[in-house]
PDB file of C-alpha atoms in Angstrom:
ATOM      1  CA  MET A   1      -6.163 -25.993  -0.066  1.00  0.00           C
ATOM      2  CA  GLU A   2      -6.258 -26.522  -3.719  1.00  0.00           C
ATOM      3  CA  GLN A   3      -5.874 -23.229  -5.217  1.00  0.00           C
ATOM      4  CA  GLN A   4      -2.600 -22.899  -2.977  1.00  0.00           C
ATOM      5  CA  SER A   5      -1.295 -25.874  -3.801  1.00  0.00           C
ATOM      6  CA  ARG A   6      -2.013 -25.205  -7.294  1.00  0.00           C
ATOM      7  CA  LYS A   7       0.060 -21.517  -7.269  1.00  0.00           C
ATOM      8  CA  THR A   8       3.476 -22.988  -5.798  1.00  0.00           C
ATOM      9  CA  VAL A   9       6.536 -22.890  -7.738  1.00  0.00           C
ATOM     10  CA  GLN A  10       7.119 -26.700  -8.674  1.00  0.00           C
ATOM     11  CA  ARG A  11      10.740 -27.891 -10.019  1.00  0.00           C
ATOM     12  CA  VAL A  12      10.600 -30.983 -12.582  1.00  0.00           C
ATOM     13  CA  ARG A  13      13.502 -33.158 -13.554  1.00  0.00           C
ATOM     14  CA  HIS A  14      13.779 -34.504 -16.657  1.00  0.00           C
ATOM     15  CA  GLU A  15      15.658 -37.133 -18.642  1.00  0.00           C
ATOM     16  CA  LEU A  16      19.082 -35.851 -19.670  1.00  0.00           C
ATOM     17  CA  ARG A  17      18.782 -36.914 -23.718  1.00  0.00           C
ATOM     18  CA  MET A  18      21.078 -35.717 -26.700  1.00  0.00           C
ATOM     19  CA  ARG A  19      19.274 -35.255 -29.936  1.00  0.00           C
ATOM     20  CA  GLU A  20      20.586 -34.306 -33.587  1.00  0.00           C
ATOM     21  CA  VAL A  21      18.817 -31.695 -35.055  1.00  0.00           C
ATOM     22  CA  SER A  22      19.375 -30.157 -38.604  1.00  0.00           C
ATOM     23  CA  VAL A  23      18.330 -26.219 -39.515  1.00  0.00           C
ATOM     24  CA  ALA A  24      15.021 -26.336 -41.020  1.00  0.00           C
ATOM     25  CA  SER A  25      14.464 -22.257 -41.470  1.00  0.00           C
ATOM     26  CA  ILE A  26      15.962 -18.702 -40.422  1.00  0.00           C
ATOM     27  CA  ALA A  27      14.363 -15.574 -39.717  1.00  0.00           C
ATOM     28  CA  PRO A  28      15.699 -12.076 -38.434  1.00  0.00           C
ATOM     29  CA  VAL A  29      14.049 -10.864 -35.095  1.00  0.00           C
ATOM     30  CA  GLY A  30      14.659  -7.046 -34.865  1.00  0.00           C
ATOM     31  CA  GLU A  31      18.844  -6.065 -35.619  1.00  0.00           C
ATOM     32  CA  HIS A  32      20.120  -8.483 -33.296  1.00  0.00           C
ATOM     33  CA  PHE A  33      18.467 -11.334 -33.235  1.00  0.00           C
ATOM     34  CA  ALA A  34      17.677 -14.755 -35.179  1.00  0.00           C
ATOM     35  CA  SER A  35      15.421 -16.815 -34.607  1.00  0.00           C
ATOM     36  CA  ILE A  36      16.216 -20.413 -35.939  1.00  0.00           C
ATOM     37  CA  THR A  37      13.958 -23.263 -36.222  1.00  0.00           C
ATOM     38  CA  PHE A  38      15.376 -27.383 -36.228  1.00  0.00           C
ATOM     39  CA  GLN A  39      13.663 -30.558 -36.662  1.00  0.00           C
ATOM     40  CA  GLY A  40      14.470 -34.106 -36.371  1.00  0.00           C
ATOM     41  CA  GLU A  41      13.126 -37.324 -35.425  1.00  0.00           C
ATOM     42  CA  ALA A  42      14.662 -36.722 -32.149  1.00  0.00           C
ATOM     43  CA  LEU A  43      12.708 -34.087 -30.963  1.00  0.00           C
ATOM     44  CA  ALA A  44       9.376 -36.342 -30.501  1.00  0.00           C
ATOM     45  CA  ASP A  45       9.760 -36.751 -27.016  1.00  0.00           C
ATOM     46  CA  PHE A  46      11.077 -33.385 -26.123  1.00  0.00           C
ATOM     47  CA  VAL A  47      10.021 -31.675 -23.389  1.00  0.00           C
ATOM     48  CA  SER A  48      10.049 -27.923 -21.900  1.00  0.00           C
ATOM     49  CA  LEU A  49       7.364 -27.125 -19.454  1.00  0.00           C
ATOM     50  CA  SER A  50       8.680 -23.617 -18.196  1.00  0.00           C
ATOM     51  CA  PHE A  51       9.678 -20.209 -20.121  1.00  0.00           C
ATOM     52  CA  ASP A  52      13.309 -20.145 -18.458  1.00  0.00           C
ATOM     53  CA  ASP A  53      14.269 -23.566 -19.500  1.00  0.00           C
ATOM     54  CA  HIS A  54      18.223 -24.124 -21.327  1.00  0.00           C
ATOM     55  CA  VAL A  55      19.269 -26.429 -23.421  1.00  0.00           C
ATOM     56  CA  LYS A  56      22.842 -26.959 -24.862  1.00  0.00           C
ATOM     57  CA  PHE A  57      23.693 -26.221 -28.133  1.00  0.00           C
ATOM     58  CA  MET A  58      26.356 -28.057 -29.467  1.00  0.00           C
ATOM     59  CA  PHE A  59      28.175 -27.743 -32.601  1.00  0.00           C
ATOM     60  CA  ASP A  60      31.672 -28.012 -34.711  1.00  0.00           C
ATOM     61  CA  ASP A  61      33.709 -24.630 -35.122  1.00  0.00           C
ATOM     62  CA  GLY A  62      35.013 -25.961 -37.582  1.00  0.00           C
ATOM     63  CA  ALA A  63      38.590 -26.920 -36.193  1.00  0.00           C
ATOM     64  CA  GLY A  64      37.160 -30.120 -35.130  1.00  0.00           C
ATOM     65  CA  ASN A  65      36.616 -28.611 -31.974  1.00  0.00           C
ATOM     66  CA  GLN A  66      32.966 -29.077 -29.925  1.00  0.00           C
ATOM     67  CA  VAL A  67      31.173 -25.710 -29.094  1.00  0.00           C
ATOM     68  CA  ARG A  68      28.743 -25.441 -26.150  1.00  0.00           C
ATOM     69  CA  ARG A  69      26.255 -22.834 -25.374  1.00  0.00           C
ATOM     70  CA  ASP A  70      22.778 -22.721 -23.084  1.00  0.00           C
ATOM     71  CA  TYR A  71      20.078 -21.430 -24.942  1.00  0.00           C
ATOM     72  CA  THR A  72      16.561 -20.827 -24.335  1.00  0.00           C
ATOM     73  CA  PRO A  73      13.626 -23.335 -25.889  1.00  0.00           C
ATOM     74  CA  ARG A  74      11.532 -20.854 -27.398  1.00  0.00           C
ATOM     75  CA  ARG A  75       8.501 -22.281 -28.835  1.00  0.00           C
ATOM     76  CA  PHE A  76       7.962 -25.738 -29.478  1.00  0.00           C
ATOM     77  CA  ASN A  77       5.803 -28.248 -31.933  1.00  0.00           C
ATOM     78  CA  ALA A  78       5.189 -31.378 -31.046  1.00  0.00           C
ATOM     79  CA  GLN A  79       3.303 -32.230 -34.290  1.00  0.00           C
ATOM     80  CA  SER A  80       5.584 -31.521 -36.850  1.00  0.00           C
ATOM     81  CA  ARG A  81       8.801 -32.386 -34.323  1.00  0.00           C
ATOM     82  CA  GLU A  82      10.364 -28.646 -34.949  1.00  0.00           C
ATOM     83  CA  LEU A  83      12.053 -26.600 -32.166  1.00  0.00           C
ATOM     84  CA  THR A  84      12.558 -22.785 -32.395  1.00  0.00           C
ATOM     85  CA  ILE A  85      15.733 -20.845 -30.804  1.00  0.00           C
ATOM     86  CA  GLU A  86      16.753 -17.198 -31.052  1.00  0.00           C
ATOM     87  CA  PHE A  87      20.211 -16.273 -31.056  1.00  0.00           C
ATOM     88  CA  ALA A  88      21.681 -13.180 -29.685  1.00  0.00           C
ATOM     89  CA  LEU A  89      24.084 -11.554 -32.537  1.00  0.00           C
ATOM     90  CA  HIS A  90      26.297  -9.632 -30.478  1.00  0.00           C
ATOM     91  CA  GLY A  91      30.066  -9.544 -30.661  1.00  0.00           C
ATOM     92  CA  ASP A  92      32.428 -12.430 -32.202  1.00  0.00           C
ATOM     93  CA  GLY A  93      31.474 -15.554 -30.270  1.00  0.00           C
ATOM     94  CA  ALA A  94      31.235 -18.587 -31.736  1.00  0.00           C
ATOM     95  CA  ALA A  95      27.413 -19.239 -31.333  1.00  0.00           C
ATOM     96  CA  SER A  96      26.979 -15.933 -32.784  1.00  0.00           C
ATOM     97  CA  ASP A  97      28.902 -16.467 -35.745  1.00  0.00           C
ATOM     98  CA  TRP A  98      27.364 -19.827 -36.630  1.00  0.00           C
ATOM     99  CA  ALA A  99      24.058 -18.449 -36.092  1.00  0.00           C
ATOM    100  CA  ARG A 100      24.856 -15.787 -38.750  1.00  0.00           C
ATOM    101  CA  HIS A 101      26.341 -18.386 -41.039  1.00  0.00           C
ATOM    102  CA  ALA A 102      23.595 -20.541 -40.275  1.00  0.00           C
ATOM    103  CA  GLN A 103      22.174 -22.386 -43.370  1.00  0.00           C
ATOM    104  CA  PRO A 104      19.238 -25.024 -43.727  1.00  0.00           C
ATOM    105  CA  GLY A 105      20.211 -28.378 -43.250  1.00  0.00           C
ATOM    106  CA  ASP A 106      23.123 -27.543 -40.859  1.00  0.00           C
ATOM    107  CA  ARG A 107      23.722 -30.092 -38.526  1.00  0.00           C
ATOM    108  CA  ALA A 108      23.800 -29.649 -34.491  1.00  0.00           C
ATOM    109  CA  ILE A 109      23.048 -31.151 -31.053  1.00  0.00           C
ATOM    110  CA  ILE A 110      20.623 -30.150 -28.536  1.00  0.00           C
ATOM    111  CA  GLY A 111      20.991 -31.673 -25.086  1.00  0.00           C
ATOM    112  CA  GLY A 112      18.523 -31.321 -21.881  1.00  0.00           C
ATOM    113  CA  PRO A 113      16.743 -29.619 -20.858  1.00  0.00           C
ATOM    114  CA  ARG A 114      17.643 -31.531 -17.664  1.00  0.00           C
ATOM    115  CA  GLY A 115      14.611 -30.051 -15.575  1.00  0.00           C
ATOM    116  CA  SER A 116      11.735 -27.021 -15.344  1.00  0.00           C
ATOM    117  CA  MET A 117      11.103 -24.806 -12.998  1.00  0.00           C
ATOM    118  CA  ILE A 118       7.041 -24.103 -13.597  1.00  0.00           C
ATOM    119  CA  ILE A 119       5.876 -20.972 -11.973  1.00  0.00           C
ATOM    120  CA  PRO A 120       2.127 -20.706 -12.248  1.00  0.00           C
ATOM    121  CA  PRO A 121       1.099 -18.237 -14.797  1.00  0.00           C
ATOM    122  CA  ASP A 122      -1.880 -17.113 -13.017  1.00  0.00           C
ATOM    123  CA  VAL A 123      -0.201 -15.478  -9.847  1.00  0.00           C
ATOM    124  CA  ASP A 124      -1.972 -11.679  -9.716  1.00  0.00           C
ATOM    125  CA  TRP A 125       1.364  -9.608 -10.851  1.00  0.00           C
ATOM    126  CA  HIS A 126       4.444 -10.903 -13.128  1.00  0.00           C
ATOM    127  CA  LEU A 127       7.601  -8.443 -12.968  1.00  0.00           C
ATOM    128  CA  LEU A 128       9.958  -9.749 -15.859  1.00  0.00           C
ATOM    129  CA  ALA A 129      13.295  -7.608 -16.287  1.00  0.00           C
ATOM    130  CA  GLY A 130      16.508  -7.741 -17.726  1.00  0.00           C
ATOM    131  CA  ASP A 131      18.992  -7.407 -20.724  1.00  0.00           C
ATOM    132  CA  SER A 132      18.030  -8.023 -24.411  1.00  0.00           C
ATOM    133  CA  THR A 133      19.965 -11.577 -23.961  1.00  0.00           C
ATOM    134  CA  ALA A 134      16.438 -12.329 -21.817  1.00  0.00           C
ATOM    135  CA  LEU A 135      13.882 -11.078 -24.511  1.00  0.00           C
ATOM    136  CA  PRO A 136      13.598 -14.945 -25.753  1.00  0.00           C
ATOM    137  CA  ALA A 137      12.319 -15.928 -22.750  1.00  0.00           C
ATOM    138  CA  MET A 138      10.511 -12.719 -21.599  1.00  0.00           C
ATOM    139  CA  ARG A 139       8.376 -13.257 -25.166  1.00  0.00           C
ATOM    140  CA  ARG A 140       7.795 -16.800 -24.614  1.00  0.00           C
ATOM    141  CA  ARG A 141       6.462 -15.943 -20.906  1.00  0.00           C
ATOM    142  CA  LEU A 142       4.192 -13.230 -22.122  1.00  0.00           C
ATOM    143  CA  GLU A 143       2.748 -15.341 -24.767  1.00  0.00           C
ATOM    144  CA  GLU A 144       2.182 -18.068 -22.032  1.00  0.00           C
ATOM    145  CA  LEU A 145       0.027 -15.571 -19.538  1.00  0.00           C
ATOM    146  CA  PRO A 146      -3.557 -15.729 -19.459  1.00  0.00           C
ATOM    147  CA  ALA A 147      -5.517 -12.581 -20.077  1.00  0.00           C
ATOM    148  CA  GLN A 148      -6.395 -12.102 -16.172  1.00  0.00           C
ATOM    149  CA  VAL A 149      -3.333 -11.223 -14.824  1.00  0.00           C
ATOM    150  CA  ARG A 150      -0.677  -7.986 -15.142  1.00  0.00           C
ATOM    151  CA  ALA A 151       2.702  -8.054 -16.123  1.00  0.00           C
ATOM    152  CA  THR A 152       5.367  -5.492 -15.502  1.00  0.00           C
ATOM    153  CA  VAL A 153       8.239  -5.661 -18.364  1.00  0.00           C
ATOM    154  CA  VAL A 154      12.014  -3.710 -18.216  1.00  0.00           C
ATOM    155  CA  VAL A 155      14.106  -4.312 -20.550  1.00  0.00           C
ATOM    156  CA  LEU A 156      17.500  -2.816 -20.853  1.00  0.00           C
ATOM    157  CA  ALA A 157      18.197  -2.525 -24.995  1.00  0.00           C
ATOM    158  CA  GLY A 158      18.691  -0.998 -27.870  1.00  0.00           C
ATOM    159  CA  GLU A 159      16.428   0.705 -30.371  1.00  0.00           C
ATOM    160  CA  GLY A 160      17.025  -1.878 -32.937  1.00  0.00           C
ATOM    161  CA  ASP A 161      15.693  -4.741 -30.103  1.00  0.00           C
ATOM    162  CA  ARG A 162      12.379  -3.065 -29.204  1.00  0.00           C
ATOM    163  CA  LEU A 163       9.514  -5.409 -30.877  1.00  0.00           C
ATOM    164  CA  PRO A 164       6.011  -5.615 -29.414  1.00  0.00           C
ATOM    165  CA  PHE A 165       5.264  -8.154 -27.280  1.00  0.00           C
ATOM    166  CA  THR A 166       2.134 -10.381 -28.245  1.00  0.00           C
ATOM    167  CA  SER A 167       0.223 -11.155 -24.848  1.00  0.00           C
ATOM    168  CA  ALA A 168      -3.136 -11.539 -23.880  1.00  0.00           C
ATOM    169  CA  ALA A 169      -2.417 -10.292 -20.569  1.00  0.00           C
ATOM    170  CA  GLN A 170      -1.916  -6.909 -19.285  1.00  0.00           C
ATOM    171  CA  VAL A 171       1.387  -5.501 -19.805  1.00  0.00           C
ATOM    172  CA  ASP A 172       2.675  -2.651 -19.005  1.00  0.00           C
ATOM    173  CA  VAL A 173       6.619  -2.010 -20.909  1.00  0.00           C
ATOM    174  CA  HIS A 174       9.379   0.129 -20.393  1.00  0.00           C
ATOM    175  CA  TRP A 175      12.442  -0.136 -22.451  1.00  0.00           C
ATOM    176  CA  VAL A 176      15.210   1.923 -20.328  1.00  0.00           C
ATOM    177  CA  ASP A 177      19.163   2.647 -22.063  1.00  0.00           C
ATOM    178  CA  SER A 178      20.946   2.023 -18.782  1.00  0.00           C
ATOM    179  CA  GLU A 179      21.634  -0.032 -15.940  1.00  0.00           C
ATOM    180  CA  ASP A 180      20.368   2.393 -13.084  1.00  0.00           C
ATOM    181  CA  ALA A 181      17.249   2.990 -15.024  1.00  0.00           C
ATOM    182  CA  CYS A 182      16.547  -0.573 -14.863  1.00  0.00           C
ATOM    183  CA  SER A 183      16.556  -0.701 -11.187  1.00  0.00           C
ATOM    184  CA  ASN A 184      14.886   2.393 -10.977  1.00  0.00           C
ATOM    185  CA  ALA A 185      11.916   0.994 -13.392  1.00  0.00           C
ATOM    186  CA  CYS A 186      11.806  -2.484 -11.107  1.00  0.00           C
ATOM    187  CA  ALA A 187      11.496  -0.495  -7.481  1.00  0.00           C
ATOM    188  CA  HIS A 188       9.239   1.906  -8.932  1.00  0.00           C
ATOM    189  CA  ALA A 189       6.836  -1.246 -10.519  1.00  0.00           C
ATOM    190  CA  ARG A 190       7.351  -2.664  -7.127  1.00  0.00           C
ATOM    191  CA  CYS A 191       5.830   0.666  -5.305  1.00  0.00           C
ATOM    192  CA  GLN A 192       3.324   0.744  -7.901  1.00  0.00           C
ATOM    193  CA  ARG A 193       2.214  -2.551  -6.801  1.00  0.00           C
ATOM    194  CA  ALA A 194       2.534  -2.594  -3.236  1.00  0.00           C
ATOM    195  CA  LYS A 195       0.055   0.775  -2.616  1.00  0.00           C
ATOM    196  CA  ALA A 196      -2.951  -1.894  -4.031  1.00  0.00           C
ATOM    197  CA  SER A 197      -1.356  -4.657  -1.272  1.00  0.00           C
ATOM    198  CA  PRO A 198      -1.232  -3.041   2.361  1.00  0.00           C
ATOM    199  CA  GLY A 199       0.599  -6.210   3.584  1.00  0.00           C
ATOM    200  CA  VAL A 200       3.411  -5.516   0.920  1.00  0.00           C
ATOM    201  CA  GLN A 201       3.579  -2.092   1.172  1.00  0.00           C
ATOM    202  CA  ALA A 202       4.282  -2.297   5.214  1.00  0.00           C
ATOM    203  CA  LYS A 203       7.129  -4.797   4.614  1.00  0.00           C
ATOM    204  CA  ARG A 204       8.640  -2.691   1.441  1.00  0.00           C
ATOM    205  CA  PRO A 205      10.074   0.904   1.568  1.00  0.00           C
ATOM    206  CA  PRO A 206       9.477   3.119  -1.241  1.00  0.00           C
ATOM    207  CA  CYS A 207      11.635   4.290  -4.545  1.00  0.00           C
ATOM    208  CA  ALA A 208      12.592   7.394  -4.714  1.00  0.00           C
ATOM    209  CA  ALA A 209       9.549   8.263  -7.230  1.00  0.00           C
ATOM    210  CA  CYS A 210       7.323   7.472  -4.424  1.00  0.00           C
ATOM    211  CA  ALA A 211       8.720   8.410  -1.425  1.00  0.00           C
ATOM    212  CA  PRO A 212       7.184  11.560  -1.732  1.00  0.00           C
ATOM    213  CA  CYS A 213       3.228  10.668  -1.568  1.00  0.00           C
ATOM    214  CA  TRP A 214       4.287   7.160   0.044  1.00  0.00           C
ATOM    215  CA  PRO A 215       1.948   6.408   3.253  1.00  0.00           C
ATOM    216  CA  LYS A 216       3.303   7.412   6.344  1.00  0.00           C
ATOM    217  CA  LYS A 217       3.581   4.575   9.129  1.00  0.00           C
ATOM    218  CA  ARG A 218       2.008   5.242  12.399  1.00  0.00           C
ATOM    219  CA  ALA A 219       4.250   5.733  15.336  1.00  0.00           C
ATOM    220  CA  SER A 220       3.968   3.163  17.920  1.00  0.00           C
ATOM    221  CA  PRO A 221       2.728   4.566  21.073  1.00  0.00           C
ATOM    222  CA  ARG A 222       5.167   4.550  24.207  1.00  0.00           C
ATOM    223  CA  LYS A 223       5.228   2.302  26.667  1.00  0.00           C
ATOM    224  CA  ARG A 224       3.862   4.734  30.153  1.00  0.00           C
ATOM    225  CA  CYS A 225       6.104   4.623  33.630  1.00  0.00           C
ATOM    226  CA  ALA A 226       4.250   3.741  36.461  1.00  0.00           C
ATOM    227  CA  SER A 227       3.366   6.645  39.179  1.00  0.00           C
ATOM    228  CA  ARG A 228       6.335   8.477  40.700  1.00  0.00           C
ATOM    229  CA  PRO A 229       6.946   7.354  44.007  1.00  0.00           C
ATOM    230  CA  THR A 230       6.472   9.752  46.904  1.00  0.00           C
ATOM    231  CA  GLY A 231       9.364  12.152  47.336  1.00  0.00           C
ATOM    232  CA  SER A 232      11.033  14.686  45.120  1.00  0.00           C
ATOM    233  CA  ARG A 233      13.910  12.755  44.713  1.00  0.00           C
ATOM    234  CA  ALA A 234      12.531   9.619  43.639  1.00  0.00           C
ATOM    235  CA  SER A 235      12.975   8.081  40.439  1.00  0.00           C
ATOM    236  CA  PRO A 236       9.794   6.623  38.158  1.00  0.00           C
ATOM    237  CA  ILE A 237       9.669   3.008  38.091  1.00  0.00           C
ATOM    238  CA  THR A 238       8.933   1.427  34.464  1.00  0.00           C
ATOM    239  CA  THR A 239       6.597  -1.333  33.509  1.00  0.00           C
ATOM    240  CA  ARG A 240       9.044  -3.164  31.835  1.00  0.00           C
ATOM    241  CA  THR A 241       8.959  -6.647  33.198  1.00  0.00           C
ATOM    242  CA  SER A 242      11.037  -9.774  33.057  1.00  0.00           C
ATOM    243  CA  SER A 243       9.741 -13.711  31.678  1.00  0.00           C
ATOM    244  CA  LYS A 244      12.054 -14.667  35.070  1.00  0.00           C
ATOM    245  CA  ARG A 245      10.997 -14.211  38.257  1.00  0.00           C
ATOM    246  CA  CYS A 246      13.790 -12.688  41.066  1.00  0.00           C
ATOM    247  CA  SER A 247      14.581 -15.715  43.484  1.00  0.00           C
ATOM    248  CA  ARG A 248      15.319 -13.072  46.088  1.00  0.00           C
ATOM    249  CA  ARG A 249      12.627 -11.344  47.762  1.00  0.00           C
ATOM    250  CA  SER A 250      13.374  -8.438  50.167  1.00  0.00           C
ATOM    251  CA  ALA A 251      10.818  -5.980  51.880  1.00  0.00           C
ATOM    252  CA  PRO A 252      10.882  -2.425  52.671  1.00  0.00           C
ATOM    253  CA  LEU A 253      12.240  -1.831  56.128  1.00  0.00           C
ATOM    254  CA  SER A 254      10.691   0.644  59.089  1.00  0.00           C
ATOM    255  CA  PRO A 255      12.567   2.992  60.727  1.00  0.00           C
ATOM    256  CA  CYS A 256      13.701   0.811  63.478  1.00  0.00           C
ATOM    257  CA  GLY A 257      15.595  -1.794  60.988  1.00  0.00           C
ATOM    258  CA  ARG A 258      12.588  -4.319  61.085  1.00  0.00           C
ATOM    259  CA  ALA A 259      10.960  -5.328  57.845  1.00  0.00           C
ATOM    260  CA  ALA A 260       7.246  -3.861  57.827  1.00  0.00           C
ATOM    261  CA  PRO A 261       4.259  -6.391  57.836  1.00  0.00           C
ATOM    262  CA  GLY A 262       2.399  -6.578  54.903  1.00  0.00           C
ATOM    263  CA  ALA A 263       5.174  -4.800  52.896  1.00  0.00           C
ATOM    264  CA  SER A 264       5.744  -6.030  49.115  1.00  0.00           C
ATOM    265  CA  ALA A 265       8.406  -8.314  47.349  1.00  0.00           C
ATOM    266  CA  CYS A 266      11.021  -6.961  45.377  1.00  0.00           C
ATOM    267  CA  ALA A 267       9.935  -5.911  41.769  1.00  0.00           C
ATOM    268  CA  PRO A 268      11.072  -8.098  38.894  1.00  0.00           C
ATOM    269  CA  ARG A 269      14.535  -7.986  37.531  1.00  0.00           C
ATOM    270  CA  PRO A 270      14.801  -5.669  34.573  1.00  0.00           C
ATOM    271  CA  SER A 271      16.664  -8.014  31.749  1.00  0.00           C
ATOM    272  CA  GLY A 272      20.460  -7.712  31.293  1.00  0.00           C
ATOM    273  CA  SER A 273      22.860  -9.099  33.245  1.00  0.00           C
ATOM    274  CA  GLY A 274      24.289  -5.816  35.280  1.00  0.00           C
ATOM    275  CA  ALA A 275      20.701  -4.727  36.215  1.00  0.00           C
ATOM    276  CA  ARG A 276      20.417  -4.104  39.777  1.00  0.00           C
ATOM    277  CA  ARG A 277      16.577  -5.179  41.490  1.00  0.00           C
ATOM    278  CA  LEU A 278      14.152  -3.014  42.600  1.00  0.00           C
ATOM    279  CA  ARG A 279      12.554  -2.212  45.829  1.00  0.00           C
ATOM    280  CA  LEU A 280       9.258  -0.804  45.436  1.00  0.00           C
ATOM    281  CA  PRO A 281       7.731   1.180  48.265  1.00  0.00           C
ATOM    282  CA  ALA A 282       4.957  -1.134  50.219  1.00  0.00           C
ATOM    283  CA  PRO A 283       1.625   0.425  50.204  1.00  0.00           C
ATOM    284  CA  ALA A 284       0.346   3.277  52.232  1.00  0.00           C
ATOM    285  CA  SER A 285      -2.110   0.878  53.930  1.00  0.00           C
ATOM    286  CA  ALA A 286       0.591  -1.731  54.793  1.00  0.00           C
ATOM    287  CA  ARG A 287       2.816   0.849  56.538  1.00  0.00           C
ATOM    288  CA  PRO A 288       2.642   1.080  59.994  1.00  0.00           C
ATOM    289  CA  ALA A 289       1.740   4.173  62.013  1.00  0.00           C
ATOM    290  CA  ALA A 290       4.926   3.768  64.820  1.00  0.00           C
ATOM    291  CA  CYS A 291       7.501   1.465  65.706  1.00  0.00           C
ATOM    292  CA  ASP A 292       7.258  -0.009  68.845  1.00  0.00           C
ATOM    293  CA  ALA A 293      10.511  -1.323  68.986  1.00  0.00           C
ATOM    294  CA  ARG A 294      12.787   1.998  68.611  1.00  0.00           C
ATOM    295  CA  PRO A 295      15.737   2.109  70.249  1.00  0.00           C
ATOM    296  CA  PRO A 296      16.635   4.625  73.337  1.00  0.00           C
ATOM    297  CA  PRO A 297      17.977   7.643  72.702  1.00  0.00           C
ATOM    298  CA  PRO A 298      21.730   7.840  73.597  1.00  0.00           C
ATOM    299  CA  SER A 299      22.529   9.208  77.228  1.00  0.00           C
TER     300      SER A 299
END
C-alpha cells in the first residue's frame, strides 16, 4: 500500500511570488538555445519540484511594454541562489531577441511557479516525446531519473540541437525529422513496451511496424445452442437468458386443447422490446399417451 501511494502523481500548490533577478552568465546550448543563469536574493525561497514546472519570465521590450513568457526552470542551486533557464532562439520573438542580446547584469522578473505536478521518477518506463522546445524539460527529467528505470525519448529537432543527454537511467533516444515520424516512433515504443506487459498488450492495438509479429488474439468460443426439438421444421432454441423472468406462464396443449399434465412453463423472454416468448416442448415423460376427452367425430 505504501509503494502504491509513493508512485501516485501528486499536485502541489505554491505561493505565487514575483522575484527580481539579474543575469549572471550566458552559455550557448547547441545552435538554437541559450542557457542563461539568473541570480538574486529573492530566489532564496524558490521551489521547483517537477521537471515540467513553468515560471513567468517578464522583461521590458525597450518601448516601456512588459513582455511575459513561460519557461521551464532548467536548474536551481539553492545555496548560490542561481536559477538557469534555457531560451529557444527561434524566429523573431520578443523573448528570443532578448535572450540573443542579453548581457550580465540585465534585470528581469520571474514569477512562480504556481504549482508542481510531481511524477515519481521510479516508475518502470518513461516515454518523453516532443519537438525542440521540449528539450530543456527532457534534459532535466533524464538527469533526475534513477539508474534502475528505462526511458524512451523521441525528439523532433534539427541536427544542430541533437546533443547527447546525461542520465543514469537506461535511455533509448530517437531523433526524427517530421511529425509523422515522431508519431510512428512513439507508437512503436509503446508496442515494444506492451510486448513485455501482457496486460497492456491486450488493451493496445499494434503499430504498423509491429502488426506482422503481434500475437494474435484467441477467438472466443461461440455459444452453443440447445438441442433441436423434434420435427424437421423446428428451429433451434438458443440458450440466451434474460435477467427478468416472464410474468406470464403457459404450457403446451394436448391435441384436445387442454393443458398437458406436468408441462413445462414458457421459456424466459429474450432481451429486446419486440422479442416473442418461446415455448419449450414438454418432456417426453410428461406427455399423455392418449387424451381421454377427445371430441366426438362429426356426423
